[in-house]
Amino acid sequence: MNRRANEAGSTVVYMARHPLRKKFVRDWRLLLMFLPVLIYYLVFCYLPMVGIVMGFEDFRMGSGFAGLFTSKWVGLQWFKQFFSSVFAWRLIRNTFLLSFYSLIFGFPIPIIFAIAITQLRAKRFGKVAQVITYLPYFISTVVVVGMMTNFLSPSSGIINQMIVRMGGKAVNFMSDPHWFRRLYVISGSWQTFGFNSIIFVAAIMGIDPELYEAMNVDGASRWQKIIHLVLPMISETIILLLIMTLGNLLNVGFEKVYLMYSPAVYETGDVISTYVYRQGIENHSYGYASAVGLFYSAVGFVFVVTSNWLSRRMTGSSLW
Amino acid sequence: MMLKAARGAKPDSFRTESAGDKVLDIIIWALVLFAVIITLYPFLYVVSVSISDGAAVARGDVLLLPKGFSLDAFGMVTKYKQLWTSYGNTFIYTVFGTIANVIFTCLGAYPLSKKHFFLRRPLNFFVVFTMYFSGGLIPTYMVVTGLGLYNSRFAMILPVLVSTYNMMICRSAMSRVPSDLFENASLDGASDFYMMLHIAVPLIKPTLAVLTLYYAVARYNDFFNAMLYLGDAALQPLQMFLRRVLILSSSEILQQAGTTGAAAAAQNTLKIRYVCIVLAAIPIFTITPFVQKYLIAGTMLGAVKG
């Protein structure tokens, strides 16, 4: 024990005296091990960050990535074009509202479900219910949107068949702008509530049984136990997750919107990321699309940094 | 003693509790039951339609249980070659993608878990920064296509080689391995690579199992990269095929099955689509229940204290 402490001490002194080169000699194997990962990050994460320059250029695809250095510099032209276009406000509003409604509607459900499942008297049924309800989480977005599209189809969908049977008129849900946000939020919640409840279930299971006993002694009702014991005990988890969710508030799932929307619902369904996709990949306006994408990344950056700062201040923990 | 007496006076069972508690119990029961039903119903309905008689489906008679029995839609879909091509592609991307994911995640996580590693902090920041900020879709697309990955199978693997979030989870699991184990091995002359493989990896197996599962599901479900980088139908994975059939149009399968006439098409379109959903969901539904014990442990990994 003593010997090891001495050794550690002498290593510190040694390191202080012999800087960088010695450290390389000591840790080169770790560095070598990390090298493939380093290359991955440089190529697929940092090189695209360099590519942001495109947002300030009249970028032409023909020249490939090298076109970065040869394309004409246009300064803030694309940003001005975006913010003066009729799309800017609509896209920002749609992106924000889609996430906001998902949060308002989607965040409390897993908590309620977790409380219900842990308060359930039939313990085995609770376990089964938990396994069943998190299954949809692993189903691909394509399948979820595919099911939704077919269930809601005006001609053959089961929902509309029911509506017609009950004397109503078939609704073309998927191409009705009024329905887009609701469908997005409901299907999202359907897919994730079971999985998202797992963390709350674990937090509730972690509550000391003696606290329940103590409340029993006081003659507390089940409702009182939920309000005065369970909720306070999981409040930290709730706050932490809420902050994390806020950090990713603008990360609207591109894939899902892309699979769900059509020009008929652009009014409510078109979000910044799908617009970037259409402008860039489909219309080849690379410079313009990169500029809009950069605006999106920058706003996202502010959100994540703020939420992480909040989390560290309020709960003492953060993602990293 | 007191506690026991109290419990004796008020045994914890439905029969003996107060009326208010009973009502709450019933509400809770109903809530959980409702959750189970709305989760299961869509899947049961899809399976029922896929094996029901076509005419009954077209009339809208199938609501929960199958009406009649016919596997002709399964026949039509499974005879369609593109299904198997895309299934095979998905298999390749899932297996090789997941293996690459796990290897690279370990390679990255191990050095970052070493407290004495002199570049630990800068590299950690280097990696984590990508969770805050990204170049965005278009520059990434330029890089990937610029590397010649358009219409290459590698486009499904390389751009998503490491998930930073998963690597952070792996890192913190590795840093919880007692450092004595490494020190002793190191005195015996073990290299870092050897120690990662024979000490760190075996000791964090439960964590790795969860990460492997997450990666495998992500690779299996990957639609985004395929849509961006794979224009060639011979390379496209199942999710691309599903999108075409489920959301756009199923006429390709109907045509190859020789179905003509609007009535026959109407009868079969829905069935064909639901058969595709069943075929796509089978791997997920057969695997996830078996790994659920790891899964529940896995969601707890997210809360990394740091």
XYZ file of C-alpha atoms in Angstrom:
626
model
C 0.000 0.000 0.000
C 2.674 2.395 1.112
C 4.913 1.392 -1.744
C 2.190 2.011 -4.287
C 1.464 5.445 -2.844
C 5.140 6.284 -3.090
C 5.261 5.086 -6.636
C 2.237 7.133 -7.551
C 3.810 10.150 -5.905
C 7.043 9.757 -7.788
C 5.139 9.314 -11.047
C 3.464 12.654 -10.483
C 6.790 14.353 -9.902
C 8.245 12.594 -12.918
C 5.371 13.678 -15.095
C 5.637 17.254 -13.972
C 9.315 17.332 -14.912
C 9.057 15.539 -18.213
C 6.135 16.938 -20.108
C 4.395 15.970 -23.284
C 6.937 13.685 -24.947
C 7.151 11.390 -21.946
C 3.384 11.241 -21.728
C 3.216 10.195 -25.344
C 5.761 7.493 -24.671
C 3.723 6.252 -21.746
C 0.243 6.455 -23.285
C 0.851 5.826 -26.976
C -1.013 2.530 -26.860
C -4.133 4.197 -25.523
C -3.804 6.822 -28.194
C -3.390 4.172 -30.880
C -6.475 2.417 -29.605
C -8.447 5.635 -29.825
C -7.122 6.516 -33.265
C -9.825 4.742 -35.363
C -12.524 6.456 -33.326
C -10.705 9.756 -33.669
C -10.660 9.353 -37.440
C -14.355 8.544 -37.457
C -15.186 11.703 -35.547
C -12.891 13.842 -37.679
C -14.319 12.595 -40.955
C -18.021 12.201 -40.171
C -18.557 14.841 -37.501
C -15.893 17.525 -37.767
C -15.389 17.623 -41.522
C -19.109 18.426 -41.953
C -18.636 21.259 -39.452
C -15.983 22.672 -41.769
C -18.531 22.211 -44.524
C -20.732 24.789 -42.811
C -18.767 27.313 -44.863
C -21.068 26.218 -47.706
C -23.795 28.219 -46.046
C -21.891 31.360 -46.968
C -21.069 30.311 -50.506
C -22.743 29.841 -53.830
C -21.783 26.176 -53.651
C -21.736 24.078 -56.789
C -21.924 20.308 -56.476
C -19.892 19.542 -59.577
C -16.669 20.335 -57.792
C -17.402 17.957 -54.894
C -16.269 18.771 -51.401
C -13.268 20.599 -52.857
C -15.785 23.135 -54.160
C -15.640 24.606 -50.657
C -12.458 26.403 -51.612
C -13.406 27.450 -55.121
C -17.067 28.454 -54.766
C -18.025 32.107 -54.735
C -18.417 33.738 -51.315
C -21.852 35.271 -50.851
C -21.729 36.195 -47.178
C -25.089 36.292 -45.460
C -27.135 36.239 -48.646
C -28.759 32.847 -47.921
C -29.651 33.808 -44.378
C -31.264 37.018 -45.593
C -33.137 35.081 -48.249
C -34.406 32.571 -45.693
C -35.540 35.041 -43.084
C -37.281 37.245 -45.622
C -39.068 34.273 -47.200
C -42.603 33.324 -46.245
C -41.307 29.918 -45.128
C -39.090 31.047 -42.274
C -41.815 31.782 -39.752
C -43.905 28.782 -40.749
C -40.972 26.398 -40.408
C -39.844 27.770 -37.074
C -43.408 27.707 -35.765
C -44.062 24.161 -36.982
C -40.793 22.849 -35.594
C -41.400 24.475 -32.251
C -45.062 23.527 -31.930
C -44.512 19.912 -32.915
C -41.921 19.516 -30.161
C -43.863 21.590 -27.689
C -47.033 19.532 -28.041
C -45.011 16.326 -27.908
C -43.549 17.493 -24.631
C -46.799 18.691 -23.060
C -48.695 15.593 -24.069
C -45.933 13.026 -24.122
C -44.039 13.841 -20.944
C -46.659 13.214 -18.220
C -48.000 9.952 -19.674
C -44.989 7.759 -18.822
C -45.026 9.142 -15.271
C -48.714 8.381 -14.795
C -48.265 4.963 -16.327
C -45.256 4.209 -14.113
C -47.200 5.140 -10.993
C -50.170 3.048 -12.109
C -48.049 0.028 -12.878
C -46.211 0.139 -9.549
C -49.388 0.704 -7.528
C -51.137 -2.155 -9.251
C -52.117 -4.955 -6.901
C -51.745 -7.627 -9.563
C -47.954 -7.556 -9.634
C -47.576 -10.137 -12.367
C -49.980 -8.331 -14.646
C -47.922 -5.200 -14.022
C -44.773 -6.943 -15.211
C -46.489 -8.257 -18.318
C -47.972 -4.837 -19.019
C -44.534 -3.292 -18.809
C -42.999 -5.730 -21.276
C -45.870 -5.300 -23.714
C -45.974 -1.529 -23.607
C -42.332 -0.990 -24.383
C -42.384 -3.189 -27.472
C -43.561 -0.433 -29.849
C -40.431 1.531 -28.993
C -38.375 -0.921 -31.023
C -40.598 -0.854 -34.073
C -39.195 1.259 -36.876
C -40.620 4.648 -37.729
C -41.448 3.342 -41.181
C -43.680 0.616 -39.755
C -45.371 2.958 -37.270
C -46.127 5.534 -39.935
C -47.123 2.727 -42.301
C -49.641 1.364 -39.817
C -50.982 4.829 -39.132
C -51.342 5.627 -42.836
C -53.248 2.416 -43.492
C -55.434 2.574 -40.398
C -56.432 6.104 -41.334
C -56.848 5.537 -45.045
C -60.126 7.152 -46.206
C -61.165 4.095 -48.229
C -59.829 0.960 -46.571
C -58.646 2.144 -43.143
C -60.321 0.657 -40.107
C -60.839 4.029 -38.432
C -62.738 5.471 -41.356
C -64.711 2.250 -41.808
C -65.883 2.665 -38.226
C -66.711 6.324 -38.763
C -68.744 5.505 -41.853
C -70.510 2.645 -40.107
C -71.561 4.960 -37.337
C -73.011 7.278 -39.935
C -70.149 9.750 -40.174
C -68.162 10.944 -43.155
C -64.714 9.536 -43.920
C -61.900 11.906 -43.003
C -58.708 12.046 -45.008
C -56.600 12.333 -41.882
C -53.156 12.103 -43.430
C -53.690 14.958 -45.851
C -55.537 17.241 -43.474
C -53.289 19.926 -41.962
C -55.507 20.071 -38.868
C -54.646 16.500 -38.036
C -50.931 16.460 -38.657
C -49.728 17.593 -35.231
C -52.256 15.490 -33.363
C -51.299 12.375 -35.280
C -47.604 13.069 -34.833
C -47.960 13.573 -31.106
C -50.365 10.714 -30.432
C -48.409 8.158 -32.443
C -45.174 9.342 -30.848
C -46.637 8.975 -27.405
C -48.066 5.566 -28.270
C -44.646 4.405 -29.365
C -42.621 5.687 -26.431
C -44.726 5.867 -23.262
C -43.951 2.301 -22.149
C -40.242 2.594 -22.727
C -40.017 6.047 -21.176
C -41.837 4.822 -18.086
C -39.090 2.314 -17.263
C -36.881 4.926 -15.646
C -39.751 6.164 -13.462
C -40.725 2.622 -12.522
C -37.170 2.053 -11.354
C -37.210 5.283 -9.359
C -40.463 4.271 -7.663
C -39.200 0.763 -6.942
C -36.196 2.370 -5.272
C -38.345 3.996 -2.607
C -37.665 2.542 0.813
C -40.588 0.198 1.773
C -40.407 1.500 5.329
C -41.691 4.842 4.113
C -44.835 3.138 2.850
C -45.154 1.363 6.189
C -44.848 4.638 7.995
C -47.652 6.097 5.918
C -49.752 2.999 6.576
C -49.324 3.592 10.275
C -50.584 7.118 9.777
C -53.600 5.684 8.018
C -52.825 7.318 4.712
C -54.975 6.392 1.735
C -53.437 5.076 -1.462
C -54.049 8.404 -3.128
C -52.242 10.215 -0.322
C -49.339 7.833 -0.655
C -49.062 8.648 -4.339
C -49.251 12.397 -3.783
C -47.158 12.721 -0.627
C -44.668 9.903 -1.032
C -44.276 8.638 -4.588
C -44.332 11.967 -6.401
C -41.862 13.750 -4.102
C -39.538 10.750 -4.237
C -39.370 10.748 -8.024
C -39.411 14.510 -8.466
C -35.671 14.665 -9.024
C -35.871 12.117 -11.815
C -38.765 14.032 -13.316
C -36.904 17.332 -13.251
C -33.759 15.805 -14.679
C -35.609 14.185 -17.549
C -37.666 17.284 -18.180
C -34.526 19.368 -18.545
C -32.959 16.790 -20.845
C -36.089 16.749 -22.979
C -36.073 20.529 -23.126
C -32.508 20.390 -24.388
C -33.615 18.317 -27.335
C -36.833 20.241 -27.783
C -36.107 21.262 -31.341
C -34.827 17.849 -32.391
C -37.980 16.972 -34.241
C -37.633 13.519 -35.723
C -36.865 14.224 -39.351
C -37.598 10.666 -40.351
C -41.082 10.599 -38.939
C -42.145 13.943 -40.344
C -40.654 13.007 -43.693
C -42.575 9.736 -43.771
C -45.828 11.309 -42.594
C -46.088 14.520 -44.513
C -47.100 15.471 -48.023
C -47.425 18.864 -49.749
C -51.056 18.919 -48.581
C -49.969 19.291 -44.951
C -46.878 21.507 -45.335
C -48.846 24.250 -43.607
C -48.517 22.444 -40.267
C -46.167 19.572 -41.042
C -43.174 21.065 -42.784
C -40.313 21.533 -40.322
C -36.841 23.015 -40.676
C -35.091 19.699 -41.213
C -37.460 18.512 -43.925
C -37.187 21.885 -45.635
C -33.385 21.613 -45.556
C -33.689 18.153 -47.083
C -35.934 19.309 -49.899
C -33.903 22.404 -50.669
C -30.549 20.663 -50.494
C -30.932 17.083 -51.603
C -33.913 17.442 -53.906
C -33.446 20.948 -55.339
C -29.642 21.028 -55.122
C -29.592 24.468 -53.491
C -26.707 23.320 -51.331
C -25.566 26.701 -50.105
C -29.026 27.867 -49.146
C -29.916 24.567 -47.459
C -26.657 24.562 -45.484
C -27.355 28.065 -44.262
C -30.814 27.086 -43.024
C -29.313 23.938 -41.491
C -26.684 26.015 -39.716
C -29.354 28.238 -38.217
C -31.111 25.088 -36.979
C -27.912 23.609 -35.489
C -27.083 26.896 -33.794
C -30.480 27.162 -32.115
C -30.227 23.515 -31.073
C -26.805 24.208 -29.611
C -28.183 27.002 -27.435
C -30.959 24.725 -26.185
C -28.653 21.846 -25.262
C -26.082 24.048 -23.555
C -28.771 25.825 -21.568
C -30.465 22.626 -20.490
C -27.197 21.057 -19.464
C -26.286 24.115 -17.451
C -29.707 24.102 -15.807
C -29.423 20.412 -15.054
C -26.052 20.808 -13.430
C -27.299 23.674 -11.296
C -30.572 22.130 -10.251
C -29.773 18.466 -9.843
C -25.999 18.304 -9.770
C -25.920 15.826 -12.608
C -25.760 16.108 -16.326
C -25.383 13.840 -19.286
C -21.610 14.055 -19.328
C -43.060 -4.237 16.771
C -45.274 -1.229 16.235
C -45.096 -1.658 12.500
C -46.094 -5.271 12.695
C -49.033 -4.500 14.912
C -50.177 -1.774 12.582
C -49.968 -4.099 9.636
C -51.917 -6.713 11.493
C -54.664 -4.211 12.122
C -54.815 -3.188 8.495
C -53.791 -5.985 6.191
C -52.798 -4.760 2.769
C -55.406 -6.299 0.525
C -58.160 -5.116 -1.759
C -60.983 -6.596 0.327
C -60.153 -4.769 3.498
C -59.237 -1.354 2.169
C -61.415 1.718 2.294
C -63.926 2.598 -0.385
C -61.743 5.424 -1.689
C -58.776 3.102 -2.038
C -60.934 0.591 -3.849
C -62.003 3.177 -6.379
C -58.385 4.165 -6.942
C -57.418 0.531 -7.323
C -60.022 0.055 -9.986
C -58.943 3.213 -11.794
C -55.354 2.009 -11.769
C -56.429 -1.364 -13.074
C -58.419 0.224 -15.861
C -55.535 2.529 -16.754
C -53.012 -0.279 -17.098
C -55.482 -2.447 -18.977
C -56.209 0.422 -21.348
C -52.474 0.913 -21.946
C -52.034 -2.768 -22.752
C -55.025 -2.806 -25.085
C -54.038 0.246 -27.107
C -50.516 -1.142 -27.424
C -51.557 -4.603 -28.507
C -54.632 -3.846 -30.574
C -52.892 -2.430 -33.674
C -50.580 -5.430 -33.862
C -53.350 -7.989 -33.339
C -55.454 -6.272 -35.934
C -52.589 -6.279 -38.442
C -51.948 -9.982 -37.896
C -55.658 -10.761 -38.180
C -56.023 -8.916 -41.458
C -52.938 -10.555 -42.874
C -54.380 -14.061 -42.436
C -58.068 -13.307 -43.018
C -60.089 -13.973 -46.125
C -59.568 -11.172 -48.677
C -63.255 -10.513 -49.240
C -63.915 -10.144 -45.513
C -61.070 -7.648 -45.253
C -62.403 -5.626 -48.166
C -65.870 -5.534 -46.578
C -64.310 -4.260 -43.376
C -65.466 -7.232 -41.306
C -62.170 -7.796 -39.583
C -62.037 -5.781 -36.407
C -59.983 -7.834 -34.000
C -60.013 -11.546 -34.770
C -59.378 -13.073 -38.212
C -62.404 -13.760 -40.422
C -61.871 -16.794 -42.590
C -58.393 -17.981 -43.241
C -56.149 -17.438 -46.197
C -52.416 -17.209 -46.574
C -52.513 -16.042 -50.189
C -51.142 -12.602 -49.313
C -48.195 -14.240 -47.586
C -47.704 -16.235 -50.775
C -47.736 -13.116 -52.941
C -45.340 -11.214 -50.728
C -42.888 -14.034 -50.146
C -42.757 -14.769 -53.875
C -41.723 -11.185 -54.470
C -37.961 -11.157 -54.933
C -37.320 -7.611 -53.771
C -38.541 -8.540 -50.294
C -35.814 -11.119 -49.894
C -33.184 -8.878 -51.411
C -33.995 -6.154 -48.927
C -34.297 -8.604 -46.050
C -30.849 -9.951 -46.925
C -29.435 -6.448 -47.118
C -30.880 -5.570 -43.737
C -29.342 -8.732 -42.330
C -25.923 -7.716 -43.646
C -26.203 -4.134 -42.366
C -27.479 -5.257 -38.982
C -24.862 -7.936 -38.364
C -21.799 -6.141 -39.678
C -23.000 -2.737 -38.559
C -23.582 -3.899 -35.012
C -20.246 -5.699 -34.803
C -18.450 -2.587 -36.037
C -20.464 -0.406 -33.645
C -19.560 -2.466 -30.605
C -15.866 -2.767 -31.514
C -15.450 0.949 -32.145
C -17.454 1.858 -29.064
C -15.122 -0.231 -26.887
C -12.013 1.115 -28.607
C -13.164 4.648 -27.928
C -14.545 4.089 -24.455
C -11.527 2.322 -22.954
C -8.956 5.120 -23.340
C -11.540 7.668 -22.192
C -12.159 5.630 -19.046
C -8.493 5.769 -17.983
C -8.053 8.519 -15.422
C -4.312 8.741 -16.045
C -4.612 9.046 -19.848
C -3.101 12.459 -20.509
C -5.429 13.268 -23.411
C -8.546 12.078 -21.633
C -10.096 15.481 -21.051
C -9.473 17.008 -24.473
C -10.600 13.854 -26.276
C -13.643 13.614 -24.079
C -14.588 17.144 -25.018
C -13.805 16.409 -28.662
C -16.304 13.550 -28.620
C -19.003 15.123 -26.473
C -19.030 18.342 -28.462
C -20.609 16.444 -31.356
C -23.655 15.892 -29.173
C -24.089 19.627 -28.880
C -23.407 20.670 -32.405
C -23.333 19.126 -35.840
C -22.528 20.303 -39.321
C -26.036 19.467 -40.397
C -27.556 17.363 -43.101
C -26.124 18.943 -46.237
C -22.428 19.128 -45.282
C -22.638 15.563 -43.927
C -24.213 14.434 -47.178
C -21.372 16.126 -49.066
C -18.734 14.367 -47.003
C -20.313 10.937 -47.326
C -20.930 11.184 -51.047
C -17.531 12.852 -51.483
C -15.943 9.732 -50.026
C -17.594 7.714 -52.780
C -20.058 6.070 -50.427
C -23.121 6.793 -52.548
C -24.622 3.436 -53.517
C -22.104 1.622 -51.359
C -22.990 -0.774 -48.557
C -20.518 1.077 -46.364
C -22.871 4.068 -46.356
C -25.060 2.076 -43.962
C -22.186 1.429 -41.565
C -19.479 4.094 -41.637
C -21.493 7.297 -41.058
C -23.064 5.705 -37.968
C -20.033 3.837 -36.687
C -20.191 5.192 -33.148
C -23.044 6.628 -31.127
C -21.541 9.165 -28.765
C -24.232 8.558 -26.201
C -23.588 4.811 -26.184
C -19.854 5.352 -25.997
C -20.305 7.567 -22.933
C -22.348 4.809 -21.290
C -19.635 2.281 -22.109
C -16.972 4.643 -20.798
C -18.614 5.083 -17.433
C -19.171 1.343 -17.110
C -15.484 0.752 -17.781
C -14.403 3.424 -15.339
C -16.314 1.602 -12.597
C -14.089 -1.464 -12.997
C -11.776 -1.495 -9.951
C -8.437 -0.009 -10.993
C -6.500 -2.612 -8.933
C -7.377 -5.201 -11.551
C -5.681 -3.146 -14.247
C -2.704 -2.246 -12.085
C -2.000 -5.875 -11.235
C -2.309 -6.973 -14.845
C -0.135 -4.082 -15.879
C 2.591 -5.175 -13.446
C 2.415 -8.592 -15.105
C 3.198 -6.892 -18.377
C -0.284 -6.867 -19.919
C -0.807 -4.287 -22.662
C -3.741 -1.887 -22.726
C -5.328 -3.767 -25.581
C -5.054 -7.041 -23.708
C -6.506 -5.463 -20.568
C -9.434 -4.006 -22.449
C -10.230 -7.343 -24.040
C -9.670 -9.569 -21.007
C -10.536 -7.362 -18.041
C -12.741 -4.428 -19.024
C -14.947 -6.114 -21.616
C -15.807 -9.249 -19.596
C -16.625 -7.166 -16.531
C -19.035 -4.839 -18.309
C -20.825 -7.583 -20.237
C -24.330 -6.577 -19.046
C -23.779 -3.025 -20.263
C -22.351 -4.241 -23.542
C -25.344 -6.515 -24.016
C -27.671 -3.535 -23.772
C -25.560 -1.428 -26.096
C -25.403 -4.276 -28.601
C -29.161 -4.505 -28.530
C -29.609 -0.755 -29.006
C -27.164 -0.745 -31.878
C -28.760 -3.784 -33.519
C -32.232 -2.257 -33.325
C -30.915 1.014 -34.729
C -29.206 -0.753 -37.632
C -32.256 -2.902 -38.317
C -34.538 0.140 -38.327
C -32.199 2.496 -40.181
C -34.124 4.228 -42.920
C -32.468 7.637 -42.982
C -29.049 6.636 -44.325
C -30.581 4.266 -46.835
C -32.824 7.007 -48.146
C -29.934 9.438 -48.463
C -27.234 7.200 -49.851
C -28.738 4.095 -51.438
C -30.486 4.768 -54.722
C -29.867 1.274 -56.032
C -32.757 -1.047 -55.146
C -30.386 -4.022 -55.026
C -28.663 -2.469 -51.992
C -31.690 -1.097 -50.172
C -32.656 -2.487 -46.774
C -36.043 -3.682 -45.610
C -37.132 -0.278 -44.296
C -36.893 1.252 -47.775
C -38.932 -1.602 -49.178
C -41.496 -1.169 -46.415
C -41.821 2.503 -47.083
C -42.548 1.876 -50.742
C -45.107 -0.819 -50.067
C -46.766 0.579 -46.943
C -46.863 4.269 -47.610
C -46.445 4.815 -51.315
C -47.936 1.975 -53.336
C -48.201 -1.779 -53.271
C -48.863 -2.115 -56.968
C -45.449 -3.646 -57.636
C -46.328 -6.764 -55.656
C -49.855 -6.950 -57.046
C -48.524 -6.775 -60.571
C -45.956 -9.458 -60.139
C -48.574 -11.676 -58.504
C -50.667 -11.201 -61.652
C -53.545 -9.555 -59.816
C -55.727 -7.613 -62.218
C -58.942 -5.716 -61.747
C -59.796 -3.066 -59.203
C -61.787 -5.374 -56.924
C -59.013 -7.928 -56.570
C -56.485 -5.166 -56.042
C -58.591 -3.577 -53.315
C -58.965 -6.936 -51.607
C -55.288 -7.623 -51.609
C -53.606 -4.252 -51.103
C -54.372 -4.032 -47.422
C -53.513 -7.659 -46.803
C -50.202 -7.353 -48.624
C -49.276 -4.306 -46.583
C -50.135 -5.952 -43.300
C -48.232 -9.076 -44.274
C -45.182 -6.876 -44.811
C -45.614 -5.346 -41.364
C -45.855 -8.802 -39.819
C -42.731 -9.985 -41.620
C -40.811 -6.869 -40.589
C -41.869 -7.012 -36.959
C -41.159 -10.698 -36.410
C -37.423 -10.315 -35.659
C -38.029 -7.446 -33.223
C -40.919 -9.136 -31.441
C -39.123 -12.428 -31.067
C -35.886 -10.967 -29.734
C -36.850 -8.107 -27.408
C -38.874 -10.091 -24.843
C -35.871 -12.332 -24.286
C -33.520 -9.490 -23.566
C -35.949 -7.485 -21.458
C -33.975 -8.035 -18.278
C -30.996 -6.277 -19.881
C -33.242 -3.645 -21.344
C -34.560 -2.474 -18.036
C -31.036 -2.299 -16.691
C -30.093 -0.440 -19.854
C -32.406 2.501 -19.511
C -30.885 3.118 -16.119
C -27.491 3.576 -17.766
C -28.616 6.840 -19.267
C -28.289 8.760 -16.049
C -24.534 9.080 -16.096
C -23.260 11.157 -13.264
C -20.252 13.167 -14.266
